[in-house]
Coordinates of C-alpha atoms in Angstrom, one line a residue:
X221 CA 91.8 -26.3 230.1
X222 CA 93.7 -27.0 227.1
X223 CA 92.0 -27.7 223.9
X224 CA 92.0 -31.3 222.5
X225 CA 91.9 -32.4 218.9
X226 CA 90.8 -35.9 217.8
X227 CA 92.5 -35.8 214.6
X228 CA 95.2 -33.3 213.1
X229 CA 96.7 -33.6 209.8
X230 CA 100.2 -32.2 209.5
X231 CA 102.8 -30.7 207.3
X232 CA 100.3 -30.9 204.3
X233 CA 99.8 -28.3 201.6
X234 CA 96.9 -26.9 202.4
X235 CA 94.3 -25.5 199.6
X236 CA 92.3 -22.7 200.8
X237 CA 90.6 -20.1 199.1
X238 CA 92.6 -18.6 196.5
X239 CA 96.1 -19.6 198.5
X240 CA 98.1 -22.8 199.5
X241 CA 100.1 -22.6 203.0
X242 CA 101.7 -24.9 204.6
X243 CA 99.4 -25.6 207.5
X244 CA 98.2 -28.3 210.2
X245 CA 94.6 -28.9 210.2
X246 CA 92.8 -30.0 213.5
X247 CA 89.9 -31.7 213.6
X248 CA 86.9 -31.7 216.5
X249 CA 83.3 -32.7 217.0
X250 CA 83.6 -33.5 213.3
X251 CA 84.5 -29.8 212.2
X252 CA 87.6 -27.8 211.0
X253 CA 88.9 -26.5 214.5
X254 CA 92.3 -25.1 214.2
X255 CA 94.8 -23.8 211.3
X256 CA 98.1 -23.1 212.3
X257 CA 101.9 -24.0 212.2
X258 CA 102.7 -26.9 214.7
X259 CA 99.9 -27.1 216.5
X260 CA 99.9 -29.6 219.6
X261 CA 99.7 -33.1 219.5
X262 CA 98.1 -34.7 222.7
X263 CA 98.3 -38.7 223.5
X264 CA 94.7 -39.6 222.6
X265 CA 95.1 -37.2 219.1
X266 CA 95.2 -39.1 215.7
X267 CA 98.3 -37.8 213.8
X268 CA 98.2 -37.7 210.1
X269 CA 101.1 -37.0 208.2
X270 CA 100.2 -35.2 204.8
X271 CA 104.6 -33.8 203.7
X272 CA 104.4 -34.0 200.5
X273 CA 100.8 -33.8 199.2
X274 CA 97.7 -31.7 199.1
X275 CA 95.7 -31.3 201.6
X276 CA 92.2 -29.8 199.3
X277 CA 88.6 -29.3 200.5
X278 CA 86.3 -33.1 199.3
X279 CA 85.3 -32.9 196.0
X280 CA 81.2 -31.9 196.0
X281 CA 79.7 -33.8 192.8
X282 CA 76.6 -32.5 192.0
X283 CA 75.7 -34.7 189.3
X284 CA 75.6 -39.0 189.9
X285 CA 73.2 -41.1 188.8
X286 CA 72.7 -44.3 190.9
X287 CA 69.5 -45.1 189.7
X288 CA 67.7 -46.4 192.9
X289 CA 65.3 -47.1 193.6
X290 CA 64.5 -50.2 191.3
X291 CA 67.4 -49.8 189.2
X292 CA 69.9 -50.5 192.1
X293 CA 71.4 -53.0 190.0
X294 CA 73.1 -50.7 187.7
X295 CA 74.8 -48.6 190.8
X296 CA 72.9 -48.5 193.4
X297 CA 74.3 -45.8 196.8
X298 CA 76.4 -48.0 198.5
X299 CA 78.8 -49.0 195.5
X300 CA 78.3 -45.0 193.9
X301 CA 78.7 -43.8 196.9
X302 CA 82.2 -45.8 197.8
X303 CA 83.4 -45.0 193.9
X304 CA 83.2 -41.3 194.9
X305 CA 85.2 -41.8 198.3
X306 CA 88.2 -43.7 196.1
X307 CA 88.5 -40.6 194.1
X308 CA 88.2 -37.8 197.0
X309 CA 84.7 -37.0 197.1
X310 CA 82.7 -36.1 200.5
X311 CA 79.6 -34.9 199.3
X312 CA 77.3 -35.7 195.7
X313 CA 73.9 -34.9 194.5
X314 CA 71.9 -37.8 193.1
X315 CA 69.3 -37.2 190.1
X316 CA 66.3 -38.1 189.9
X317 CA 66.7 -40.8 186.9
X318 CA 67.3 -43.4 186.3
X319 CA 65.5 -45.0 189.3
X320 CA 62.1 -45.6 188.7
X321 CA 59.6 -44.4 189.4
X322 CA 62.1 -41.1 189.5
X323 CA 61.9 -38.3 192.1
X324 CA 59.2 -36.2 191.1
X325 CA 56.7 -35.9 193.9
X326 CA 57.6 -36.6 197.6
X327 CA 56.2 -39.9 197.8
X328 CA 59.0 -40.5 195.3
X329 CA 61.6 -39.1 197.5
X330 CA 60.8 -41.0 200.3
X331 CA 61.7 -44.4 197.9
X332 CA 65.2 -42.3 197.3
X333 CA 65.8 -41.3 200.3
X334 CA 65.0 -44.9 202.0
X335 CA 67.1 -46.5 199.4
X336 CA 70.0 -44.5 200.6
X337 CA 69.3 -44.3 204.0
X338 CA 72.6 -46.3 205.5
X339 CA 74.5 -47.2 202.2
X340 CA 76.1 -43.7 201.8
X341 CA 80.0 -43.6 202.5
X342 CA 79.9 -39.9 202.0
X343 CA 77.1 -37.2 202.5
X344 CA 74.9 -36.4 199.5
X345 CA 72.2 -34.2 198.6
X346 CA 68.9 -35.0 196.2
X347 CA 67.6 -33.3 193.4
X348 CA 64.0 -34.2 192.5
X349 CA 62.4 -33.7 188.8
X350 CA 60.2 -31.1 186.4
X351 CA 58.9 -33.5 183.7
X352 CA 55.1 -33.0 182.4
X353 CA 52.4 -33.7 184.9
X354 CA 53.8 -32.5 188.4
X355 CA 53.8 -28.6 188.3
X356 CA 51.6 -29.3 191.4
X357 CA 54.3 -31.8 193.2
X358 CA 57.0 -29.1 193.1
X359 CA 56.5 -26.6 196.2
X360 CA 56.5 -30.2 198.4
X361 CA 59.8 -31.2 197.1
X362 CA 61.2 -28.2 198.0
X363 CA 59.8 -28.3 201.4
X364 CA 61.0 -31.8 201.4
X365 CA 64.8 -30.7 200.8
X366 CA 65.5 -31.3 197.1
X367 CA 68.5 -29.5 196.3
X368 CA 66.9 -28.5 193.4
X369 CA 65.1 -29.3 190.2
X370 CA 66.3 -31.5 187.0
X371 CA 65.0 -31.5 183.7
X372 CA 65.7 -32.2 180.4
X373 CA 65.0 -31.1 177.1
X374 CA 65.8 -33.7 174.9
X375 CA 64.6 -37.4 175.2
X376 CA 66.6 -38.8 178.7
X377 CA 65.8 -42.4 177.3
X378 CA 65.9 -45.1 180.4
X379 CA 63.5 -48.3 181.0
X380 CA 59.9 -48.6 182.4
X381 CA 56.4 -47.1 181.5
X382 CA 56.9 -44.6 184.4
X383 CA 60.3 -43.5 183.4
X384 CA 61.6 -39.0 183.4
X385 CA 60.0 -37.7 180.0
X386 CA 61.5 -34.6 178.6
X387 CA 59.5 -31.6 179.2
X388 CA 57.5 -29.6 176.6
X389 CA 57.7 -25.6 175.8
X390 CA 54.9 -24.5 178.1
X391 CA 55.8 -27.4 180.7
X392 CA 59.2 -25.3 181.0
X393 CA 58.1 -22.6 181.0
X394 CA 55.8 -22.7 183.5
X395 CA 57.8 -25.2 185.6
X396 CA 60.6 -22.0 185.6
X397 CA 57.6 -19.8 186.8
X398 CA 56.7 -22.2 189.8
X399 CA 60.4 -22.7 190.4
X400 CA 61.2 -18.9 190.6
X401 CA 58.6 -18.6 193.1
X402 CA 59.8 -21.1 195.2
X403 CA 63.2 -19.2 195.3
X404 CA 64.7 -22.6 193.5
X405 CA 66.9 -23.8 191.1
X406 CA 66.1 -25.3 188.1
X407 CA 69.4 -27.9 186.5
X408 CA 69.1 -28.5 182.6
X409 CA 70.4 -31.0 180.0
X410 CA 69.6 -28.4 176.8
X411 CA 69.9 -30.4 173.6
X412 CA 66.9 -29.5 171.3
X413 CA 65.2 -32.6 170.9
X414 CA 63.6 -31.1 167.3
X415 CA 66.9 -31.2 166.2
X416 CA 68.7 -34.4 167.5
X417 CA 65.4 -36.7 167.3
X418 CA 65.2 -35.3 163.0
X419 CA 69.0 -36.2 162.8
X420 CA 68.9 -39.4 165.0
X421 CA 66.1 -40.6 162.6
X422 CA 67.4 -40.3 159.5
X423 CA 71.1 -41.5 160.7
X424 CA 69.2 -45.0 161.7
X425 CA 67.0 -45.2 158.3
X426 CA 69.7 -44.8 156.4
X427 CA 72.2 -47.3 158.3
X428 CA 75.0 -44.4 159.3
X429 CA 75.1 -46.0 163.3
X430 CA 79.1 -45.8 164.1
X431 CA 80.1 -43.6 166.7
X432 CA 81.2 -40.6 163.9
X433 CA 77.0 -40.7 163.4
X434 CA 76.4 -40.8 166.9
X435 CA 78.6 -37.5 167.6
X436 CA 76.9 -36.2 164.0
X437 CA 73.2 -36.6 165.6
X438 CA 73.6 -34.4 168.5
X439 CA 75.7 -31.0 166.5
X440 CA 76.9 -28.3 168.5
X441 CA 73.7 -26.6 167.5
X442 CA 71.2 -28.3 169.0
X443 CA 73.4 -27.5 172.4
X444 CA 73.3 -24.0 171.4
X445 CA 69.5 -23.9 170.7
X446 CA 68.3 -25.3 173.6
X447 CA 71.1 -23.1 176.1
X448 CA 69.5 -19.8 174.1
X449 CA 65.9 -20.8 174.7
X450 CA 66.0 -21.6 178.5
X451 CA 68.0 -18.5 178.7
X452 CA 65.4 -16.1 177.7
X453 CA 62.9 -18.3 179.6
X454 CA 64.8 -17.4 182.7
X455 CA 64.8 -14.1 181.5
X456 CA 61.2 -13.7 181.4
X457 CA 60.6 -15.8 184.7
X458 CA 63.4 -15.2 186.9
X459 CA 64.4 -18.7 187.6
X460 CA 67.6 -19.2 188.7
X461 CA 69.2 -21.6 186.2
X462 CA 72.1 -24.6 186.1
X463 CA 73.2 -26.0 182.9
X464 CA 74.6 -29.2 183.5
X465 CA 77.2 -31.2 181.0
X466 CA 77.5 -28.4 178.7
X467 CA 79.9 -29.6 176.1
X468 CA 80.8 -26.7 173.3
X469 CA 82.8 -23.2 174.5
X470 CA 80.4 -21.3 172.7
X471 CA 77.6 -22.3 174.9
X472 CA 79.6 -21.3 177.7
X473 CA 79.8 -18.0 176.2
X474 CA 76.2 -17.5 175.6
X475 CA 75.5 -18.4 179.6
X476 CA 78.3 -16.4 180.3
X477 CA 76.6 -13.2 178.7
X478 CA 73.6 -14.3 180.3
X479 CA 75.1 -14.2 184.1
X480 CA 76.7 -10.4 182.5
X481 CA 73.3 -9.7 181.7
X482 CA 72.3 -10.1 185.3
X483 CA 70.8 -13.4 185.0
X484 CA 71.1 -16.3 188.0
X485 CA 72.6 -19.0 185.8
X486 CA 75.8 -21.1 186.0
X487 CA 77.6 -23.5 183.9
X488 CA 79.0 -27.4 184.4
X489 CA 81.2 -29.3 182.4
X490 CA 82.6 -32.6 182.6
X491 CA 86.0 -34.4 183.1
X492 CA 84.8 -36.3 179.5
X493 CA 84.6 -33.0 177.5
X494 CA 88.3 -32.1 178.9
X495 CA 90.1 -35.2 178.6
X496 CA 88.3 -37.8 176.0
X497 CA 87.4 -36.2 172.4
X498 CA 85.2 -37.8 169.5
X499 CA 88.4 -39.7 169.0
X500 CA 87.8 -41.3 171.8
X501 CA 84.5 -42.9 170.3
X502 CA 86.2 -45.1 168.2
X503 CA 89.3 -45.8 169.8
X504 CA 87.2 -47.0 173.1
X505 CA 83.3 -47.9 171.7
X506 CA 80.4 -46.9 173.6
X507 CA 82.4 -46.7 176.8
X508 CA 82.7 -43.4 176.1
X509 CA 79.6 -42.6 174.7
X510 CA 77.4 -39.7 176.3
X511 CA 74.9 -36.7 175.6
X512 CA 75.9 -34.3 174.6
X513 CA 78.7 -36.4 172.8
X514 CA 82.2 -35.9 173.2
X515 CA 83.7 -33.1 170.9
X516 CA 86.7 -32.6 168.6
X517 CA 90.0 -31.9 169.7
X518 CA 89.8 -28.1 168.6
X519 CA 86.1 -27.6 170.7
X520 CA 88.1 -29.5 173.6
X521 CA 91.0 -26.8 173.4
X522 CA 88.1 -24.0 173.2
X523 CA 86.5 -25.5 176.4
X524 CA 89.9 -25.2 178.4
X525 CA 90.6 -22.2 177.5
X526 CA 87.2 -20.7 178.8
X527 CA 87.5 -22.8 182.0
X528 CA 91.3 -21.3 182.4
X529 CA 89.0 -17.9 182.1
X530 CA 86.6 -18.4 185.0
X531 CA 83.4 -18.7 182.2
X532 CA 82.9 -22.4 184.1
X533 CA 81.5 -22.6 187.7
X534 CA 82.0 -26.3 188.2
X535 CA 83.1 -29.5 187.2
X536 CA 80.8 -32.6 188.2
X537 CA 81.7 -36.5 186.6
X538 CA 77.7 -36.8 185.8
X539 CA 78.5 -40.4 186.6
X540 CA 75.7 -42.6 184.3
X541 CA 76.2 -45.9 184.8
X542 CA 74.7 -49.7 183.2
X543 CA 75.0 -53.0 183.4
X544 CA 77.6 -54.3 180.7
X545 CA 75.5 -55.8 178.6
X546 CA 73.6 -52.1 177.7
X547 CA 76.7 -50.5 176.9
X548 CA 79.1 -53.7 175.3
X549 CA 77.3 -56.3 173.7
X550 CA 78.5 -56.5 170.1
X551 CA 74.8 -56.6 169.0
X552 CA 74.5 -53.6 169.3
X553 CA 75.0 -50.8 166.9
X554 CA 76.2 -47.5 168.9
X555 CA 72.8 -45.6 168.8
X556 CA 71.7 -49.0 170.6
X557 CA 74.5 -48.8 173.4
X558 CA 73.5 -47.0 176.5
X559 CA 74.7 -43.5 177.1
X560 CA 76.4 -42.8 179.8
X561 CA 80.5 -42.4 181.2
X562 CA 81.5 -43.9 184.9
X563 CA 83.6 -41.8 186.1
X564 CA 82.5 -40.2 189.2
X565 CA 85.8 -41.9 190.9
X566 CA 88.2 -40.4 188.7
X567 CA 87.0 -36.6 188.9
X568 CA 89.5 -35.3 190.9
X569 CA 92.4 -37.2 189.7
X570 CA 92.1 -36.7 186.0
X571 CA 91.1 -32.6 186.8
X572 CA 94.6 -32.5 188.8
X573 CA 96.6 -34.4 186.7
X574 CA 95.2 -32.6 183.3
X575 CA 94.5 -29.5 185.1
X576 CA 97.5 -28.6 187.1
X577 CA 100.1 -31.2 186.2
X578 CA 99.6 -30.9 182.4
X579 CA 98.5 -27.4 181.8
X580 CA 99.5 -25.5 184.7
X581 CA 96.2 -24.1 186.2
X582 CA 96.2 -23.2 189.8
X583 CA 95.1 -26.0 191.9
X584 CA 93.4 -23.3 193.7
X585 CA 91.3 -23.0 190.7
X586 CA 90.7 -26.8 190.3
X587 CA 89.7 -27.0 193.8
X588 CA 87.3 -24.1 193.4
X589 CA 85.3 -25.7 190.5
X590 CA 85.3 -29.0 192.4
X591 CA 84.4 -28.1 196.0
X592 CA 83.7 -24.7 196.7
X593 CA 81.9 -23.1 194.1
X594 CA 79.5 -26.4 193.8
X595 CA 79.0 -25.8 197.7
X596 CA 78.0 -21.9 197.4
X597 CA 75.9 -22.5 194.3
X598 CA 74.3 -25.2 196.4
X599 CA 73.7 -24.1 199.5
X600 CA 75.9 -26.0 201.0
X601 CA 78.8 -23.6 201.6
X602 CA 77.5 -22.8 205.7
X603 CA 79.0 -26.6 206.1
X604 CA 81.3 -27.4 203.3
X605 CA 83.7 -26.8 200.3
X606 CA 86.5 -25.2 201.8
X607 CA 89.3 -25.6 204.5
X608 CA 87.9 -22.9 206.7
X609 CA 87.2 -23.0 210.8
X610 CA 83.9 -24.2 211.5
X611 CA 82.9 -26.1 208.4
X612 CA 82.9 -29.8 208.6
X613 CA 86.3 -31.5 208.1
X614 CA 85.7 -32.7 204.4
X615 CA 89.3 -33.4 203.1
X616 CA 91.1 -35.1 200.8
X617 CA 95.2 -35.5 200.9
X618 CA 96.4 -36.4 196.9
X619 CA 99.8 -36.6 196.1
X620 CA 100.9 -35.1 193.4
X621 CA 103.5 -37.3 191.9
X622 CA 102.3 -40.2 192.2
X623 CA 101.8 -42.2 189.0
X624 CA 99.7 -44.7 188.2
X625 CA 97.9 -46.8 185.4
X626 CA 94.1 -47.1 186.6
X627 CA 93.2 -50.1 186.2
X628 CA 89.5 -52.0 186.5
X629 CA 90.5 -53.6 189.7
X630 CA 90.7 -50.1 191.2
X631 CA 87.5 -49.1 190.5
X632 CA 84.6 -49.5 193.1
X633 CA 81.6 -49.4 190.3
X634 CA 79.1 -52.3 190.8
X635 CA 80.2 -52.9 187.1
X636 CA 83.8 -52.3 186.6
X637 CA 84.0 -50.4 183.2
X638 CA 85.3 -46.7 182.7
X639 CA 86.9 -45.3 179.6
X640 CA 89.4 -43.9 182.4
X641 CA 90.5 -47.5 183.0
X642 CA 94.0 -48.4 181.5
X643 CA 94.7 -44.0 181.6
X644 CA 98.1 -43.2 183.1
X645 CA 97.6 -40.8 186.1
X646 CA 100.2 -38.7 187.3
X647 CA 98.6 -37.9 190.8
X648 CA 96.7 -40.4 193.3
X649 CA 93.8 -39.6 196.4
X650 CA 96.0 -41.3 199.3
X651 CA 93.1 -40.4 202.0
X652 CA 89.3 -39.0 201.9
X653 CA 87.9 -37.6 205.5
X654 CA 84.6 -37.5 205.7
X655 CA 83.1 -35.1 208.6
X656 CA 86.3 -35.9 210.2
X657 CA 86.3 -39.6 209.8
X658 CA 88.9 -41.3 207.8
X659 CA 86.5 -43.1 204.7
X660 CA 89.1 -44.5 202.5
X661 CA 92.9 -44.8 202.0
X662 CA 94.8 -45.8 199.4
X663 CA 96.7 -48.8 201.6
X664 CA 93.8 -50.1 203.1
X665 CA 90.7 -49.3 200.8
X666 CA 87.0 -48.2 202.0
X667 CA 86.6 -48.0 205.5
X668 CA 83.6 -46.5 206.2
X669 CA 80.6 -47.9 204.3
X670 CA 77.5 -46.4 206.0
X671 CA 78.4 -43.1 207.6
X672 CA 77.1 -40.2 204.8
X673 CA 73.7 -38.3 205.5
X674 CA 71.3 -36.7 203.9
X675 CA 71.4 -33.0 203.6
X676 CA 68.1 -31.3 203.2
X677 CA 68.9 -27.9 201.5
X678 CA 65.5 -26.0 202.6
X679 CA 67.0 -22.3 202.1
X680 CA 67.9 -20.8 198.9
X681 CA 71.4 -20.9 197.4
X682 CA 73.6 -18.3 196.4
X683 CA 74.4 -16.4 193.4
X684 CA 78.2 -16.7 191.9

């Protein structure tokens, strides 16, 4: 009997591991079933026609904020969730903030979890929380299927008496220990929060709030400070450690030693840090305000040139969104604004248009800091993160020339502000398949609202 495809995608350029070819991909039961050169084409087959683009393995973003449950109305999944299948993304991991209460016992999870239960275009993992107070709720998270652990070191701000607190020293510490012994991971945000809450203080007390203060508050060295201390933490513990947003090359370098050192520990940056700068502060406002804060042009250079190095495992938008009046009423002064860039549907697009069609790095190498090195830090990489036979037919055609102003009718965000918007692209996401389902095109939109599931990640990931 001859085999059957339901869906093959032809004449693209496909992106596999460390090559392009020119390739069909066929598509069965969901899953990558054939690779070849004019494979056949039955009656009942779905024909897509990719001549002329990429055809590179969804985008894994492992750092969103949707903030349900309660605080739905600043994202919420099913608006998130259809953002990240605009820009090419098949599969995100949601934090445990903002949502309140946040996901740091099970009971929490469940809230998550329900909340996102049939308003997920894409698949998604869900990383629950260390904060002080649940050493004891840790080991049934992991058997729940967290993806891992978040915590942060400085003050996460957010609303509500029961929202994530920063942890302390010996919280750490012995959150790392537990951690370790659970054979998880444990995700940072390391800014010192000695350092920034002394400068923060005195910037406000002595009326220096414009965006140039902001960026002032939160140096370079309290990045640095935090990144060494949870380094020889995991030293001492052998926690397996993932510092999200990192902003300053010289961070990078200190984790990059780490990993050299033999130490489990990987590195993220952010679209922001690569293609905004602390220029970008006061030409946009608090649109394009975040923590760690956007650098200067020179650290931005440094930053590239370490990711053209390898020192970088993955990119992820760390998409932190809020109701306009939080981030754009003139009331407020910019320490007041929320903190926080949407961008998770721009990811892709702004890495291949600065990455490849401005610089000249390998899309090979974008496609491995946004799919498959996320997927095989993850555990994730038995099922997706690259166009290999077997693993579920998560694609995503771009083509490559195909320019663009984004504007804020594009975006899918439940509030329709980005510091991306009004940003000549050169490239454009034509078609995102999810499992082997068609979720969005370009001509037609979202098509798919409900069809992403929950991934439990119950076995431990891999080293890089």
């Amino acid at each position: 009997m001859k085999e059957t495809y339901e869906l093959i995608i032809k004449n693209g350029d496909v992106v596999l591991p460390g090559e392009v070819r020119k390739l069909d991909i066929a598509v069965k039961n969901g899953k990558i079933a054939a690779l070849g050169e004019e494979l056949p084409v039955y009656p009942d087959t779905r024909v897509i026609d990719a001549e002329g683009q990429y055809v590179l393995p969804g985008m894994i973003d492992m750092h969103v904020h949707f903030n349900e449950p309660a605080l739905g109305h600043w994202e919420g999944f099913r608006s998130g969730s259809a953002a990240l299948a605009a820009g090419g993304c098949t599969c995100y991991a949601d934090m445990p903030l903002n949502g309140n209460p946040p996901t740091v016992n099970k009971a929490a999870l469940q809230l998550k979890a329900d909340a996102a239960a049939g308003n997920s275009a894409v698949d998604y993992v869900l990383w629950g929380g260390l904060v002080p107070g649940n050493l004891e709720d840790l080991e049934e998270l992991a058997e729940a299927g967290v993806t891992g652990y978040k915590a942060f070191i400085s003050n996460p701000g957010g609303e509500g008496e029961g929202r994530f607190r920063e942890v302390d020293d010996d919280t750490l510490y012995q959150g790392m220990q537990r951690i370790a012994g659970l054979g998880g991971i444990l995700a940072l945000h390391a800014e010192s929060e000695e350092i920034t809450a002394v400068l923060t203080a005195d910037a406000v007390r002595n009326g220096r709030t414009t965006a140039r203060d902001f960026a002032a508050s939160r140096p370079a060295e309290a990045e640095l400070e935090a990144v060494a201390r949870a380094l020889l933490y995991s030293e001492r513990t052998g926690c397996r450690l993932h510092f999200v947003h990192i902003s300053t090359a010289a961070a990078i370098e200190l984790i990059h030693e780490a990993k050299l050192r033999g130490l489990d520990v990987s590195a993220e940056t952010c679209p922001h840090y690569l293609v905004l700068s602390e220029n970008s502060l006061e030409e946009l406002g608090a649109l394009a305000k975040c923590a760690p804060p956007l650098r200067s042009p020179e650290e931005q250079e440094k930053l590239w040139k370490v990711l053209a190095e390898g020192r970088i495992e993955l990119i992820a938008s760390d998409h932190s969104p809020c109701p306009p009046e939080l981030k754009l009423d003139p009331g407020l002064n910019f320490f007041e604004a929320w903190g926080g860039i949407s961008g998770a549907q721009s990811s892709l697009e702004l890495m291949f248009h600065e990455g490849v069609n401005v610089r000249g790095l390998p899309v090979t190498q974008i496609a491995a800091l946004l799919a498959e090195q996320p997927a095989r830090r993850f555990g994730l990489d038995h099922r997706k993160g690259s166009i290999k036979l077997g693993l579920d037919a998560d694609l995503v055609l771009l083509n490559p020339n195909h320019s663009y102003i984004l504007s804020a009718e594009d975006l899918y965000y439940r509030h329709k502000h980005s510091p991306y918007a009004g940003k000549t692209l050169s490239c454009k996401v034509s078609a995102t398949i999810s499992r082997g389902t068609v979720v969005y095109t370009a001509e037609q939109g979202l098509l798919i609202e409900d069809g992403g599931q929950w991934l439990r990640v119950n076995e431990g990931q891999s080293s890089l």
